Amino acid sequence: VLALTGAAACSSSNDSGGSGSKGGASGKKVRLITGVKSDPFYITMTCAAQTEAKAKGMDFSADGSAQWDVSVQRPLLDSVAASRPDGLLISPVDVSALTPSLKQIQSAGTKVALVDTTVTDNSIGITRISSDNEKGGRVAADALAKLMNEKGSALVISVKPGVSTTDARIKGFTEEMKKYPDIKMLPTLYDNDLPATAASQIQSTLAAHPDLGGVFAGNTNTGTGIATGLKQAGKEGTVKVAAFDAEPDEVASLKAGTLQVLVAQDPAAIGKEAVDQLAAAFEGKTVQKSVGTNMVAITKANMNQPEISKYFYKA
Ligand code: T6T
């Protein structure tokens, strides 16, 4: 049984997986709950997980929150828990709020893999698979500082506090920015993963700080919102932007010159690897506690190279 509840259907080329070969993982019921189901990062991750699960003969289905919110994700987790799956892949939207539910499902016997985001409690999850988000933040800082000629005001806009991935990106970014004494960091803003909020935040920041030279966007929706806000203010290309992720709108804005750097992750690798680690657990093989996946910095100059464009996310 393979179903994607509420997420875009995966293309057939992405679903060409294996033959459903028999193994200790065959027939295991595995569920995936992503952060936001319509987010191309998670769609890409989901499709890769589905392909790998199919190759291993698993009973797999996926769902995701309608928005980045604990109160939206928790009922999804509760209903999956009630169905007692053998395995759960989950991107928790908060580092602590979902821990009690995750502890419960884990103690009922479900093997949990944390994909992309994690929780602070280290007893949760047999494996954690993600980018090195702190490093991604540092890469964004160095690229942005260079684009700003190492001077002016800079701003971070991100999702919300308490998200493992984006908090790590902010940490890496702000620490690295300390290397540039002539860049003044403004207080970090949070947009609740809403592009319209990011667009208005960038406009009010521009009004208050006309020397704004650079912005770091913590994820996809933030990046697209900032691009919209800069275009509305007629500041595209003047204010430099480094953004996490590489979904289609961000890639279009990179091409158009509204965004200058994208730190792309490899969500497909996260999804595939998580299924492989769960399969290893089902088969009694060694499971890797933590797996790091690749990132790449994309600019207008390298975006057409196949080894770079392969990182673009699917919508
Ligand atoms: O940046 C990704 C993901 O890594 C993060 O945890 C949440 O936002 C995204 O899904 C992109 O929108």
mmCIF file of C-alpha atoms and ligand atoms in Angstrom:
data_model
loop_
_atom_site.group_PDB
_atom_site.id
_atom_site.type_symbol
_atom_site.label_atom_id
_atom_site.label_comp_id
_atom_site.label_asym_id
_atom_site.label_seq_id
_atom_site.Cartn_x
_atom_site.Cartn_y
_atom_site.Cartn_z
ATOM 1 C CA VAL A 1 0.000 0.000 0.000
ATOM 2 C CA LEU A 2 1.523 3.281 -1.050
ATOM 3 C CA ALA A 3 -0.315 6.518 -0.587
ATOM 4 C CA LEU A 4 0.529 10.167 -0.225
ATOM 5 C CA THR A 5 -2.221 11.754 1.787
ATOM 6 C CA GLY A 6 -2.553 15.415 1.028
ATOM 7 C CA ALA A 7 0.854 15.792 -0.581
ATOM 8 C CA ALA A 8 1.470 16.227 -4.280
ATOM 9 C CA ALA A 9 1.682 12.944 -6.112
ATOM 10 C CA CYS A 10 5.236 11.914 -6.917
ATOM 11 C CA SER A 11 6.159 11.827 -10.580
ATOM 12 C CA SER A 12 6.464 8.380 -12.089
ATOM 13 C CA SER A 13 10.153 8.888 -12.784
ATOM 14 C CA ASN A 14 10.552 9.486 -9.086
ATOM 15 C CA ASP A 15 8.556 6.442 -8.231
ATOM 16 C CA SER A 16 10.376 3.903 -10.301
ATOM 17 C CA GLY A 17 11.949 2.377 -7.177
ATOM 18 C CA GLY A 18 12.539 -1.292 -6.789
ATOM 19 C CA SER A 19 10.530 -4.406 -7.202
ATOM 20 C CA GLY A 20 9.156 -4.613 -3.709
ATOM 21 C CA SER A 21 11.805 -7.210 -2.947
ATOM 22 C CA LYS A 22 11.389 -9.346 0.129
ATOM 23 C CA GLY A 23 13.441 -8.674 3.207
ATOM 24 C CA GLY A 24 12.948 -8.160 6.920
ATOM 25 C CA ALA A 25 11.439 -4.747 6.190
ATOM 26 C CA SER A 26 8.880 -6.054 3.697
ATOM 27 C CA GLY A 27 5.278 -5.534 4.797
ATOM 28 C CA LYS A 28 6.258 -3.214 7.671
ATOM 29 C CA LYS A 29 3.848 -0.359 8.215
ATOM 30 C CA VAL A 30 5.725 2.929 7.991
ATOM 31 C CA ARG A 31 4.223 6.392 8.251
ATOM 32 C CA LEU A 32 5.763 9.804 7.505
ATOM 33 C CA ILE A 33 4.612 13.100 9.013
ATOM 34 C CA THR A 34 6.282 16.184 7.581
ATOM 35 C CA GLY A 35 6.417 19.769 8.820
ATOM 36 C CA VAL A 36 4.251 21.293 6.087
ATOM 37 C CA LYS A 37 2.742 19.037 3.445
ATOM 38 C CA SER A 38 2.673 21.613 0.628
ATOM 39 C CA ASP A 39 6.337 22.614 1.127
ATOM 40 C CA PRO A 40 8.486 21.495 -1.855
ATOM 41 C CA PHE A 41 11.282 20.529 0.556
ATOM 42 C CA TYR A 42 8.980 18.019 2.200
ATOM 43 C CA ILE A 43 7.372 16.942 -1.071
ATOM 44 C CA THR A 44 10.845 16.072 -2.383
ATOM 45 C CA MET A 45 11.680 14.241 0.850
ATOM 46 C CA THR A 46 8.356 12.372 0.822
ATOM 47 C CA CYS A 47 8.674 11.194 -2.769
ATOM 48 C CA ALA A 48 12.157 9.813 -2.160
ATOM 49 C CA ALA A 49 11.031 8.063 1.025
ATOM 50 C CA GLN A 50 8.075 6.575 -0.834
ATOM 51 C CA THR A 51 10.278 5.302 -3.653
ATOM 52 C CA GLU A 52 12.659 3.667 -1.197
ATOM 53 C CA ALA A 53 9.834 2.208 0.898
ATOM 54 C CA LYS A 54 8.281 0.716 -2.228
ATOM 55 C CA ALA A 55 11.621 -0.812 -3.175
ATOM 56 C CA LYS A 56 11.688 -2.482 0.219
ATOM 57 C CA GLY A 57 8.100 -3.717 0.017
ATOM 58 C CA MET A 58 6.912 -1.561 2.910
ATOM 59 C CA ASP A 59 3.352 -0.407 3.570
ATOM 60 C CA PHE A 60 4.030 3.354 3.413
ATOM 61 C CA SER A 61 1.941 6.493 3.556
ATOM 62 C CA ALA A 62 2.663 10.138 4.275
ATOM 63 C CA ASP A 63 0.921 13.190 5.579
ATOM 64 C CA GLY A 64 1.998 16.618 6.771
ATOM 65 C CA SER A 65 0.733 19.632 8.657
ATOM 66 C CA ALA A 66 -1.249 22.263 6.782
ATOM 67 C CA GLN A 67 0.931 24.905 8.398
ATOM 68 C CA TRP A 68 3.936 25.189 10.687
ATOM 69 C CA ASP A 69 2.133 24.740 13.982
ATOM 70 C CA VAL A 70 2.326 22.295 16.899
ATOM 71 C CA SER A 71 -1.466 22.324 17.307
ATOM 72 C CA VAL A 72 -1.844 21.233 13.682
ATOM 73 C CA GLN A 73 0.859 18.539 13.743
ATOM 74 C CA ARG A 74 -0.056 16.969 17.089
ATOM 75 C CA PRO A 75 -3.424 15.499 15.961
ATOM 76 C CA LEU A 76 -1.687 13.947 12.930
ATOM 77 C CA LEU A 77 0.815 12.315 15.256
ATOM 78 C CA ASP A 78 -1.929 11.124 17.612
ATOM 79 C CA SER A 79 -3.897 9.504 14.822
ATOM 80 C CA VAL A 80 -0.803 7.812 13.387
ATOM 81 C CA ALA A 81 0.064 6.587 16.900
ATOM 82 C CA ALA A 82 -3.411 5.059 17.229
ATOM 83 C CA SER A 83 -2.748 2.990 14.091
ATOM 84 C CA ARG A 84 0.378 1.505 15.748
ATOM 85 C CA PRO A 85 2.806 1.607 12.823
ATOM 86 C CA ASP A 86 6.077 -0.327 12.869
ATOM 87 C CA GLY A 87 7.964 2.805 11.914
ATOM 88 C CA LEU A 88 7.442 6.562 11.936
ATOM 89 C CA LEU A 89 9.451 9.172 10.083
ATOM 90 C CA ILE A 90 8.666 12.608 11.459
ATOM 91 C CA SER A 91 9.826 16.224 11.127
ATOM 92 C CA PRO A 92 8.649 17.673 14.440
ATOM 93 C CA VAL A 93 7.755 21.358 14.143
ATOM 94 C CA ASP A 94 9.011 22.143 17.650
ATOM 95 C CA VAL A 95 12.016 20.982 19.699
ATOM 96 C CA SER A 96 10.006 20.114 22.810
ATOM 97 C CA ALA A 97 6.208 20.415 22.489
ATOM 98 C CA LEU A 98 5.768 17.036 20.768
ATOM 99 C CA THR A 99 8.165 15.097 22.989
ATOM 100 C CA PRO A 100 5.471 13.513 25.230
ATOM 101 C CA SER A 101 3.546 12.196 22.188
ATOM 102 C CA LEU A 102 6.761 10.941 20.608
ATOM 103 C CA LYS A 103 7.789 9.175 23.833
ATOM 104 C CA GLN A 104 4.412 7.484 23.931
ATOM 105 C CA ILE A 105 4.501 6.195 20.375
ATOM 106 C CA GLN A 106 8.069 5.044 20.864
ATOM 107 C CA SER A 107 7.282 3.152 24.063
ATOM 108 C CA ALA A 108 4.346 1.476 22.293
ATOM 109 C CA GLY A 109 6.953 -0.126 20.005
ATOM 110 C CA THR A 110 7.104 2.144 16.956
ATOM 111 C CA LYS A 111 10.616 2.826 15.708
ATOM 112 C CA VAL A 112 10.973 6.583 15.234
ATOM 113 C CA ALA A 113 13.305 8.319 12.765
ATOM 114 C CA LEU A 114 13.648 12.105 12.990
ATOM 115 C CA VAL A 115 13.929 13.589 9.523
ATOM 116 C CA ASP A 116 15.106 17.170 8.979
ATOM 117 C CA THR A 117 13.966 18.671 12.305
ATOM 118 C CA THR A 118 14.714 17.064 15.675
ATOM 119 C CA VAL A 119 13.700 17.334 19.328
ATOM 120 C CA THR A 120 15.970 18.210 22.247
ATOM 121 C CA ASP A 121 15.273 14.979 24.148
ATOM 122 C CA ASN A 122 17.934 12.551 22.946
ATOM 123 C CA SER A 123 15.924 9.475 23.933
ATOM 124 C CA ILE A 124 13.608 10.136 20.983
ATOM 125 C CA GLY A 125 14.441 8.440 17.703
ATOM 126 C CA ILE A 126 16.627 5.534 16.690
ATOM 127 C CA THR A 127 18.149 7.774 14.023
ATOM 128 C CA ARG A 128 18.259 11.481 13.079
ATOM 129 C CA ILE A 129 18.868 12.563 9.515
ATOM 130 C CA SER A 130 19.442 16.175 8.538
ATOM 131 C CA SER A 131 21.699 18.738 6.919
ATOM 132 C CA ASP A 132 24.398 20.383 9.018
ATOM 133 C CA ASN A 133 22.176 23.419 9.500
ATOM 134 C CA GLU A 134 24.660 25.380 11.594
ATOM 135 C CA LYS A 135 27.246 25.014 8.857
ATOM 136 C CA GLY A 136 24.660 26.132 6.284
ATOM 137 C CA GLY A 137 24.136 29.279 8.338
ATOM 138 C CA ARG A 138 27.874 29.953 8.355
ATOM 139 C CA VAL A 139 28.099 29.465 4.586
ATOM 140 C CA ALA A 140 25.214 31.938 4.133
ATOM 141 C CA ALA A 141 26.943 34.486 6.395
ATOM 142 C CA ASP A 142 30.228 34.413 4.496
ATOM 143 C CA ALA A 143 28.482 34.653 1.134
ATOM 144 C CA LEU A 144 26.269 37.522 2.281
ATOM 145 C CA ALA A 145 29.152 39.433 3.895
ATOM 146 C CA LYS A 146 31.044 39.261 0.613
ATOM 147 C CA LEU A 147 28.009 40.484 -1.348
ATOM 148 C CA MET A 148 27.653 43.390 1.137
ATOM 149 C CA ASN A 149 31.333 44.332 0.760
ATOM 150 C CA GLU A 150 31.538 43.503 4.463
ATOM 151 C CA LYS A 151 29.582 46.564 5.622
ATOM 152 C CA GLY A 152 26.043 47.802 6.393
ATOM 153 C CA SER A 153 23.101 46.438 8.354
ATOM 154 C CA ALA A 154 21.999 42.837 8.038
ATOM 155 C CA LEU A 155 18.832 41.069 9.080
ATOM 156 C CA VAL A 156 17.771 37.482 9.730
ATOM 157 C CA ILE A 157 14.159 36.465 9.151
ATOM 158 C CA SER A 158 13.191 32.935 10.144
ATOM 159 C CA VAL A 159 10.201 30.725 10.972
ATOM 160 C CA LYS A 160 9.713 30.683 14.755
ATOM 161 C CA PRO A 161 11.936 30.098 17.746
ATOM 162 C CA GLY A 162 12.066 26.456 18.848
ATOM 163 C CA VAL A 163 12.619 24.871 15.435
ATOM 164 C CA SER A 164 15.813 22.793 15.484
ATOM 165 C CA THR A 165 16.845 23.402 11.882
ATOM 166 C CA THR A 166 16.227 27.107 11.573
ATOM 167 C CA ASP A 167 17.543 27.847 15.076
ATOM 168 C CA ALA A 168 20.797 26.093 14.130
ATOM 169 C CA ARG A 169 20.999 28.123 10.920
ATOM 170 C CA ILE A 170 20.554 31.368 12.840
ATOM 171 C CA LYS A 171 23.222 30.285 15.346
ATOM 172 C CA GLY A 172 25.733 29.508 12.601
ATOM 173 C CA PHE A 173 24.895 32.676 10.713
ATOM 174 C CA THR A 174 25.124 35.093 13.659
ATOM 175 C CA GLU A 175 28.327 33.524 14.999
ATOM 176 C CA GLU A 176 30.001 33.727 11.610
ATOM 177 C CA MET A 177 28.861 37.332 11.093
ATOM 178 C CA LYS A 178 30.929 38.333 14.149
ATOM 179 C CA LYS A 179 33.942 38.018 11.860
ATOM 180 C CA TYR A 180 32.726 41.142 10.047
ATOM 181 C CA PRO A 181 32.894 44.088 12.475
ATOM 182 C CA ASP A 182 31.455 46.583 9.988
ATOM 183 C CA ILE A 183 28.276 44.593 9.533
ATOM 184 C CA LYS A 184 25.643 45.463 12.124
ATOM 185 C CA MET A 185 23.131 42.712 12.887
ATOM 186 C CA LEU A 186 19.558 43.888 13.474
ATOM 187 C CA PRO A 187 17.323 41.872 15.832
ATOM 188 C CA THR A 188 16.073 38.601 14.281
ATOM 189 C CA LEU A 189 12.465 38.562 13.078
ATOM 190 C CA TYR A 190 10.089 35.582 12.850
ATOM 191 C CA ASP A 191 7.383 35.226 10.206
ATOM 192 C CA ASN A 192 5.616 32.013 11.352
ATOM 193 C CA ASP A 193 6.473 30.519 7.945
ATOM 194 C CA LEU A 194 4.165 33.035 6.238
ATOM 195 C CA PRO A 195 5.618 34.693 3.095
ATOM 196 C CA ALA A 196 3.293 37.709 3.400
ATOM 197 C CA THR A 197 4.622 38.373 6.900
ATOM 198 C CA ALA A 198 8.228 38.194 5.681
ATOM 199 C CA ALA A 199 7.360 40.587 2.835
ATOM 200 C CA SER A 200 5.945 43.197 5.214
ATOM 201 C CA GLN A 201 8.791 42.698 7.707
ATOM 202 C CA ILE A 202 11.370 43.444 5.036
ATOM 203 C CA GLN A 203 9.501 46.577 4.006
ATOM 204 C CA SER A 204 9.227 47.975 7.525
ATOM 205 C CA THR A 205 12.892 47.158 8.148
ATOM 206 C CA LEU A 206 13.841 49.047 4.978
ATOM 207 C CA ALA A 207 11.860 52.060 6.182
ATOM 208 C CA ALA A 208 13.570 52.043 9.586
ATOM 209 C CA HIS A 209 17.083 51.105 8.366
ATOM 210 C CA PRO A 210 17.773 52.553 4.918
ATOM 211 C CA ASP A 211 21.318 51.128 5.098
ATOM 212 C CA LEU A 212 19.978 47.579 5.105
ATOM 213 C CA GLY A 213 22.459 45.754 2.911
ATOM 214 C CA GLY A 214 21.727 42.079 3.399
ATOM 215 C CA VAL A 215 19.172 39.562 4.582
ATOM 216 C CA PHE A 216 19.415 35.914 5.549
ATOM 217 C CA ALA A 217 16.195 33.969 4.937
ATOM 218 C CA GLY A 218 15.984 30.914 7.200
ATOM 219 C CA ASN A 219 13.861 28.813 4.862
ATOM 220 C CA THR A 220 11.725 28.627 1.722
ATOM 221 C CA ASN A 221 8.651 30.631 2.682
ATOM 222 C CA THR A 222 10.815 33.304 4.252
ATOM 223 C CA GLY A 223 12.963 33.519 1.115
ATOM 224 C CA THR A 224 9.986 33.862 -1.215
ATOM 225 C CA GLY A 225 8.355 36.454 1.053
ATOM 226 C CA ILE A 226 11.548 38.514 1.186
ATOM 227 C CA ALA A 227 11.835 38.390 -2.607
ATOM 228 C CA THR A 228 8.264 39.686 -2.929
ATOM 229 C CA GLY A 229 8.846 42.447 -0.357
ATOM 230 C CA LEU A 230 12.050 43.622 -2.038
ATOM 231 C CA LYS A 231 10.383 43.723 -5.442
ATOM 232 C CA GLN A 232 7.485 45.744 -4.044
ATOM 233 C CA ALA A 233 9.980 48.170 -2.501
ATOM 234 C CA GLY A 234 12.009 48.394 -5.712
ATOM 235 C CA LYS A 235 15.071 47.123 -3.831
ATOM 236 C CA GLU A 236 15.693 43.851 -5.650
ATOM 237 C CA GLY A 237 19.393 43.418 -6.289
ATOM 238 C CA THR A 238 20.253 46.395 -4.043
ATOM 239 C CA VAL A 239 19.590 44.520 -0.818
ATOM 240 C CA LYS A 240 21.441 41.196 -1.076
ATOM 241 C CA VAL A 241 19.761 37.991 0.054
ATOM 242 C CA ALA A 242 21.092 34.590 1.032
ATOM 243 C CA ALA A 243 18.246 32.121 1.535
ATOM 244 C CA PHE A 244 18.030 28.525 2.645
ATOM 245 C CA ASP A 245 16.466 25.992 0.253
ATOM 246 C CA ALA A 246 15.908 25.771 -3.496
ATOM 247 C CA GLU A 247 12.214 25.432 -4.243
ATOM 248 C CA PRO A 248 10.939 26.617 -7.643
ATOM 249 C CA ASP A 249 10.006 30.195 -6.615
ATOM 250 C CA GLU A 250 13.382 30.730 -4.962
ATOM 251 C CA VAL A 251 15.173 29.339 -7.999
ATOM 252 C CA ALA A 252 13.183 31.741 -10.218
ATOM 253 C CA SER A 253 14.133 34.644 -7.936
ATOM 254 C CA LEU A 254 17.792 33.606 -8.083
ATOM 255 C CA LYS A 255 17.635 33.632 -11.866
ATOM 256 C CA ALA A 256 15.886 37.023 -11.817
ATOM 257 C CA GLY A 257 18.540 38.497 -9.479
ATOM 258 C CA THR A 258 16.247 39.116 -6.489
ATOM 259 C CA LEU A 259 17.972 36.430 -4.402
ATOM 260 C CA GLN A 260 21.754 36.031 -4.695
ATOM 261 C CA VAL A 261 22.581 32.778 -2.876
ATOM 262 C CA LEU A 262 20.543 29.668 -2.118
ATOM 263 C CA VAL A 263 21.799 27.129 0.405
ATOM 264 C CA ALA A 264 20.141 24.023 -0.998
ATOM 265 C CA GLN A 265 19.673 20.888 1.035
ATOM 266 C CA ASP A 266 19.201 17.329 -0.175
ATOM 267 C CA PRO A 267 15.707 16.425 1.061
ATOM 268 C CA ALA A 268 15.556 13.367 -1.204
ATOM 269 C CA ALA A 269 18.630 11.935 0.520
ATOM 270 C CA ILE A 270 17.048 12.604 3.916
ATOM 271 C CA GLY A 271 13.902 10.676 2.951
ATOM 272 C CA LYS A 272 15.732 7.746 1.380
ATOM 273 C CA GLU A 273 18.271 7.441 4.169
ATOM 274 C CA ALA A 274 15.559 7.469 6.839
ATOM 275 C CA VAL A 275 13.753 4.559 5.191
ATOM 276 C CA ASP A 276 17.060 2.686 4.914
ATOM 277 C CA GLN A 277 17.817 3.215 8.606
ATOM 278 C CA LEU A 278 14.346 2.019 9.614
ATOM 279 C CA ALA A 279 14.778 -1.026 7.364
ATOM 280 C CA ALA A 280 18.108 -1.762 9.072
ATOM 281 C CA ALA A 281 16.349 -1.590 12.424
ATOM 282 C CA PHE A 282 13.602 -3.976 11.268
ATOM 283 C CA GLU A 283 16.264 -6.377 9.996
ATOM 284 C CA GLY A 284 18.268 -6.252 13.212
ATOM 285 C CA LYS A 285 21.194 -4.550 11.488
ATOM 286 C CA THR A 286 23.251 -1.634 12.775
ATOM 287 C CA VAL A 287 21.411 1.679 12.727
ATOM 288 C CA GLN A 288 23.297 4.968 12.433
ATOM 289 C CA LYS A 289 22.277 7.303 15.268
ATOM 290 C CA SER A 290 22.856 10.335 13.135
ATOM 291 C CA VAL A 291 23.272 10.841 9.409
ATOM 292 C CA GLY A 292 24.332 14.104 7.763
ATOM 293 C CA THR A 293 23.216 14.936 4.231
ATOM 294 C CA ASN A 294 24.715 17.315 1.681
ATOM 295 C CA MET A 295 24.128 20.992 1.067
ATOM 296 C CA VAL A 296 25.294 23.160 -1.792
ATOM 297 C CA ALA A 297 25.544 26.939 -2.239
ATOM 298 C CA ILE A 298 23.815 27.964 -5.474
ATOM 299 C CA THR A 299 24.349 31.247 -7.281
ATOM 300 C CA LYS A 300 23.272 32.579 -10.662
ATOM 301 C CA ALA A 301 26.754 31.693 -11.910
ATOM 302 C CA ASN A 302 26.586 27.967 -11.128
ATOM 303 C CA MET A 303 22.833 27.274 -11.239
ATOM 304 C CA ASN A 304 22.866 25.769 -14.721
ATOM 305 C CA GLN A 305 25.504 23.144 -13.965
ATOM 306 C CA PRO A 306 23.819 19.728 -13.764
ATOM 307 C CA GLU A 307 25.674 18.785 -10.563
ATOM 308 C CA ILE A 308 24.141 21.903 -8.981
ATOM 309 C CA SER A 309 20.672 21.997 -10.552
ATOM 310 C CA LYS A 310 20.052 18.415 -9.425
ATOM 311 C CA TYR A 311 19.547 19.942 -5.963
ATOM 312 C CA PHE A 312 16.490 21.977 -7.038
ATOM 313 C CA TYR A 313 13.424 20.778 -5.128
ATOM 314 C CA LYS A 314 10.336 19.276 -6.739
ATOM 315 C CA ALA A 315 7.031 21.078 -6.385
HETATM 316 O O1 T6T B 1 14.164 24.503 5.244
HETATM 317 C C1 T6T B 1 13.261 23.440 5.151
HETATM 318 C C2 T6T B 1 13.420 22.557 6.348
HETATM 319 O O2 T6T B 1 14.765 22.122 6.453
HETATM 320 C C3 T6T B 1 13.049 23.333 7.605
HETATM 321 O O3 T6T B 1 13.120 22.497 8.725
HETATM 322 C C4 T6T B 1 11.672 23.931 7.465
HETATM 323 O O4 T6T B 1 11.572 24.687 6.289
HETATM 324 C C5 T6T B 1 11.860 23.974 5.084
HETATM 325 O O5 T6T B 1 10.933 22.938 4.939
HETATM 326 C C6 T6T B 1 11.715 24.853 3.874
HETATM 327 O O6 T6T B 1 10.522 25.506 3.853
#
